[in-house]
Amino acid sequence: MNSLGINYGEKLIFSTGNIMSINDIIKKPSQSSTQELIEAINFTLKENFKNGDSGEQHLKVISRVDDTRQKIQENGVDALKIGLKVFLTNDNEENLKDALNTALSQQLDVSNVSDVIVSFKKQTTDDLDAIKKIWRHLESYVEKKVVGEIGIADVEESTFRSLYNWAKVKPNIIQINLATCCVVPPTLQAFCKENDLKLFTHSDSSDILPSQSITDIFEKPLDLQWAVRYTIHIKCRGVLITKGYCLCFSLK
């Protein structure tokens, strides 16, 4: 047990719950997604520490009581746009499956979501074979009607075109980080317009939670396997009502 009062198992699942209910985060709307996530984790750890440790030998789950499921029930799934962004650290399709199942079943308790966007760490960003490996698995969720639309973040235009031409289930969404690409290429804009694709910009780091930040937070070197951010909007008004993160760590 470390000074945070946590008995670490071989696997750690972490859920921040609805971070829009955390005042310290709401007051800092301009902070980066990494800073936001670090604050949410620290807040959740403090709450978990108060509640005591209930870990099992090979699996530890850390979460906090929040209103995510209540808000979904109050508004009804059909009236909501539920989106997931999955941050992957490698091309292991089991990690994608684990991330989506954790978000859908354990956190949100829903049978389907509107869209899923995948983001890879830099070393995998333009590895088309690695992307295809994950994409094949992602396609199955669309075919089973668990996911409505699928997309990808931060790949070169040539990689995106190759993925689009190869894919059985075409990507509907591409996200471009303006921190690394200050102007969206006109050729990419034209390609998206011709194929009726959604082109969005964002400011997320592909390394959503750096190794040093993990060690600083947990007082122990852990490997981040995946992270999922979920956002829930009311369709008719476009109002964001819930936002949160689920993460999976393993011992180094």
C-alpha positions as a printed NumPy array, in Angstrom:
array([[  0.   ,   0.   ,   0.   ],
       [  1.367,   3.428,  -0.875],
       [  0.775,   6.753,   0.882],
       [ -2.455,   7.217,  -1.092],
       [ -3.899,   4.203,   0.682],
       [ -4.142,   2.111,  -2.475],
       [ -3.306,  -1.576,  -2.807],
       [ -2.359,  -1.932,  -6.459],
       [ -3.306,  -5.11 ,  -8.289],
       [ -1.977,  -6.199, -11.652],
       [ -4.557,  -4.021, -13.374],
       [ -6.047,  -0.683, -12.355],
       [ -9.275,   0.68 , -13.851],
       [ -9.836,   4.332, -13.057],
       [-12.989,   6.399, -13.584],
       [-13.246,  10.124, -12.89 ],
       [-17.03 ,  10.217, -13.202],
       [-18.671,  13.404, -14.438],
       [-15.949,  16.05 , -14.148],
       [-18.486,  18.801, -14.783],
       [-19.51 ,  18.339, -11.176],
       [-15.993,  19.235,  -9.976],
       [-15.886,  22.973,  -9.315],
       [-12.104,  23.287,  -9.539],
       [-12.24 ,  21.997, -13.126],
       [-15.284,  24.005, -14.18 ],
       [-13.498,  27.19 , -13.102],
       [-10.588,  26.47 , -15.502],
       [-12.188,  26.006, -18.931],
       [ -9.012,  27.026, -20.786],
       [ -6.725,  24.313, -19.382],
       [ -5.447,  21.515, -21.614],
       [ -7.083,  18.1  , -21.679],
       [ -4.02 ,  16.652, -19.922],
       [ -4.216,  19.242, -17.126],
       [ -7.96 ,  18.613, -16.88 ],
       [ -7.41 ,  14.867, -16.599],
       [ -4.684,  15.214, -13.956],
       [ -6.953,  17.388, -11.8  ],
       [ -9.831,  14.942, -12.226],
       [ -7.633,  11.999, -11.208],
       [ -6.303,  13.81 ,  -8.141],
       [ -9.825,  14.763,  -7.079],
       [-11.034,  11.178,  -7.519],
       [ -8.084,   9.796,  -5.552],
       [ -8.858,  12.078,  -2.622],
       [-12.461,  10.91 ,  -2.618],
       [-11.41 ,   7.28 ,  -2.922],
       [ -8.948,   7.709,  -0.056],
       [-11.783,   8.946,   2.159],
       [-13.895,   5.944,   1.217],
       [-11.1  ,   3.442,   1.855],
       [ -9.506,   0.811,  -0.376],
       [-11.558,  -2.07 ,  -1.727],
       [ -9.159,  -3.546,  -4.269],
       [ -8.987,  -7.192,  -5.28 ],
       [ -5.768,  -9.129,  -5.73 ],
       [ -5.485,  -8.817,  -9.523],
       [ -7.809,  -5.901, -10.244],
       [ -8.279,  -2.553,  -8.614],
       [-11.148,  -0.242,  -9.56 ],
       [-11.06 ,   3.383,  -8.489],
       [-14.12 ,   5.52 ,  -9.134],
       [-16.334,   8.047,  -7.481],
       [-20.077,   8.397,  -7.075],
       [-21.399,  10.706,  -9.785],
       [-24.568,  11.555, -11.722],
       [-23.644,  10.25 , -15.196],
       [-26.141,   7.392, -15.328],
       [-28.815,   9.53 , -13.693],
       [-28.475,  12.199, -16.382],
       [-28.707,   9.581, -19.122],
       [-31.875,   8.139, -17.591],
       [-33.423,  11.576, -17.037],
       [-32.966,  12.654, -20.653],
       [-33.305,   9.292, -22.406],
       [-30.615,   7.787, -24.655],
       [-32.478,   8.715, -27.863],
       [-32.328,  12.404, -26.94 ],
       [-28.58 ,  12.331, -26.321],
       [-25.434,  12.34 , -28.451],
       [-22.882,  10.189, -26.656],
       [-19.37 ,  10.368, -28.044],
       [-16.212,   8.504, -27.059],
       [-12.596,   9.313, -27.823],
       [-10.229,   6.411, -27.2  ],
       [ -6.546,   7.159, -26.622],
       [ -4.531,   4.029, -27.434],
       [ -0.877,   3.441, -26.569],
       [ -0.413,   0.512, -28.979],
       [ -2.197,  -1.534, -31.648],
       [ -3.487,  -4.252, -29.311],
       [ -7.126,  -4.683, -30.314],
       [ -7.914,  -6.183, -26.904],
       [ -7.152,  -2.78 , -25.402],
       [ -9.713,  -1.167, -27.71 ],
       [-12.276,  -3.8  , -26.747],
       [-11.529,  -3.331, -23.043],
       [-11.77 ,   0.461, -23.353],
       [-15.113,   0.431, -25.172],
       [-16.671,  -2.229, -22.969],
       [-15.582,  -0.39 , -19.814],
       [-17.076,   2.878, -21.038],
       [-20.297,   1.356, -22.363],
       [-21.059,  -1.158, -19.621],
       [-19.342,  -0.054, -16.439],
       [-19.422,   3.723, -16.73 ],
       [-22.374,   4.698, -18.92 ],
       [-24.543,   1.553, -18.857],
       [-25.725,   2.054, -22.449],
       [-25.998,  -0.368, -25.368],
       [-24.812,   2.07 , -28.047],
       [-23.131,   5.419, -28.604],
       [-23.229,   7.985, -31.397],
       [-19.56 ,   7.949, -32.357],
       [-16.079,   6.716, -31.451],
       [-12.83 ,   8.445, -32.426],
       [ -9.492,   6.665, -31.973],
       [ -6.235,   8.447, -31.247],
       [ -2.817,   6.771, -31.305],
       [  0.435,   7.741, -29.653],
       [  2.885,   9.359, -32.067],
       [  4.884,   6.229, -32.887],
       [  1.703,   4.577, -34.231],
       [  0.079,   7.642, -35.78 ],
       [  0.987,   6.825, -39.39 ],
       [  1.609,   3.098, -39.119],
       [ -1.133,   2.035, -41.514],
       [ -0.831,  -1.668, -40.657],
       [ -1.281,  -0.907, -36.95 ],
       [ -4.237,   1.369, -37.696],
       [ -5.862,  -1.287, -39.897],
       [ -5.51 ,  -3.838, -37.092],
       [ -7.493,  -1.592, -34.74 ],
       [ -9.902,  -0.47 , -37.453],
       [-11.025,  -4.011, -38.259],
       [-12.131,  -4.404, -34.662],
       [-13.775,  -0.975, -34.593],
       [-15.77 ,  -1.835, -37.719],
       [-17.396,  -4.751, -35.897],
       [-18.953,  -2.339, -33.396],
       [-20.592,  -0.423, -36.241],
       [-21.819,  -3.625, -37.864],
       [-23.373,  -4.667, -34.544],
       [-24.953,  -1.178, -34.252],
       [-23.135,  -0.519, -30.988],
       [-21.433,   2.53 , -32.538],
       [-22.991,   4.901, -35.054],
       [-19.957,   6.587, -36.613],
       [-16.212,   6.024, -36.347],
       [-13.281,   8.344, -36.872],
       [ -9.579,   8.871, -36.337],
       [ -7.382,  11.668, -35.019],
       [ -4.016,  13.077, -36.059],
       [ -2.995,  11.06 , -39.092],
       [ -1.376,  12.393, -42.238],
       [ -3.695,  13.053, -45.154],
       [ -2.133,  10.261, -47.215],
       [ -2.656,   7.793, -44.356],
       [ -6.267,   8.865, -43.941],
       [ -6.956,   8.493, -47.66 ],
       [ -5.385,   5.028, -47.66 ],
       [ -7.475,   4.017, -44.643],
       [-10.629,   5.406, -46.258],
       [-10.041,   3.538, -49.531],
       [ -9.219,   0.277, -47.729],
       [-11.858,   0.278, -44.972],
       [-15.015,  -1.794, -45.175],
       [-16.705,   0.669, -42.812],
       [-15.443,   4.072, -43.887],
       [-14.339,   6.664, -41.333],
       [-16.98 ,   9.376, -40.938],
       [-14.788,  11.707, -38.883],
       [-11.222,  12.988, -38.943],
       [ -9.742,  15.195, -36.217],
       [ -6.785,  17.5  , -36.839],
       [ -4.698,  18.998, -34.026],
       [ -4.083,  22.655, -34.803],
       [ -1.061,  22.649, -32.485],
       [  0.822,  20.557, -35.048],
       [ -1.033,  21.653, -38.183],
       [ -1.885,  25.341, -38.028],
       [ -3.818,  25.233, -41.31 ],
       [ -6.01 ,  22.352, -42.46 ],
       [ -4.732,  21.274, -45.915],
       [ -7.148,  22.434, -48.656],
       [ -6.855,  19.032, -50.335],
       [ -8.059,  17.335, -47.146],
       [-10.922,  19.807, -46.845],
       [-11.926,  19.033, -50.424],
       [-11.69 ,  15.263, -49.851],
       [-13.916,  15.489, -46.772],
       [-16.453,  17.658, -48.595],
       [-16.569,  15.294, -51.586],
       [-17.174,  12.286, -49.329],
       [-19.452,  14.013, -46.8  ],
       [-16.994,  13.522, -43.936],
       [-16.806,  15.505, -40.706],
       [-13.545,  17.415, -40.317],
       [-12.915,  18.705, -36.794],
       [-10.031,  20.437, -35.073],
       [ -8.963,  19.731, -31.501],
       [ -6.225,  20.413, -28.962],
       [ -5.759,  17.008, -27.276],
       [ -2.286,  15.589, -26.853],
       [ -1.876,  12.098, -28.321],
       [  0.009,  11.316, -25.105],
       [ -2.968,  12.228, -22.942],
       [ -1.22 ,  11.32 , -19.672],
       [  2.62 ,  11.324, -19.827],
       [  4.61 ,   8.747, -17.858],
       [  6.075,  11.302, -15.479],
       [  2.598,  12.615, -14.636],
       [  1.456,   9.071, -13.86 ],
       [  4.398,   8.521, -11.504],
       [  3.796,  11.895,  -9.827],
       [  0.123,  11.112,  -9.261],
       [  0.276,   7.48 ,  -8.169],
       [  3.736,   7.519,  -6.553],
       [  4.488,   4.429,  -8.608],
       [  5.514,   3.86 , -12.246],
       [  2.468,   2.497, -14.071],
       [  1.852,   1.876, -17.771],
       [ -1.198,   3.528, -19.304],
       [ -2.898,   0.943, -21.535],
       [ -5.749,   3.137, -22.728],
       [ -7.892,   6.13 , -21.844],
       [-11.433,   7.001, -22.909],
       [-13.087,  10.387, -22.714],
       [-16.864,  10.394, -22.935],
       [-18.999,  13.43 , -23.696],
       [-22.786,  13.566, -23.589],
       [-24.75 ,  16.328, -25.339],
       [-28.481,  16.965, -25.568],
       [-29.107,  16.639, -29.315],
       [-31.738,  19.311, -29.837],
       [-29.778,  21.994, -27.977],
       [-26.187,  20.861, -28.361],
       [-25.68 ,  21.331, -24.609],
       [-22.884,  19.366, -22.943],
       [-24.267,  17.765, -19.784],
       [-21.628,  15.162, -18.898],
       [-17.918,  14.667, -19.494],
       [-15.506,  12.215, -17.938],
       [-12.61 ,   9.808, -18.328],
       [-11.988,   6.087, -17.863],
       [ -8.423,   4.778, -17.85 ],
       [ -6.608,   1.464, -17.533],
       [ -3.143,   1.05 , -16.009],
       [ -0.893,  -1.954, -15.508],
       [  2.182,  -2.463, -13.349],
       [  5.508,  -1.87 , -15.079]])
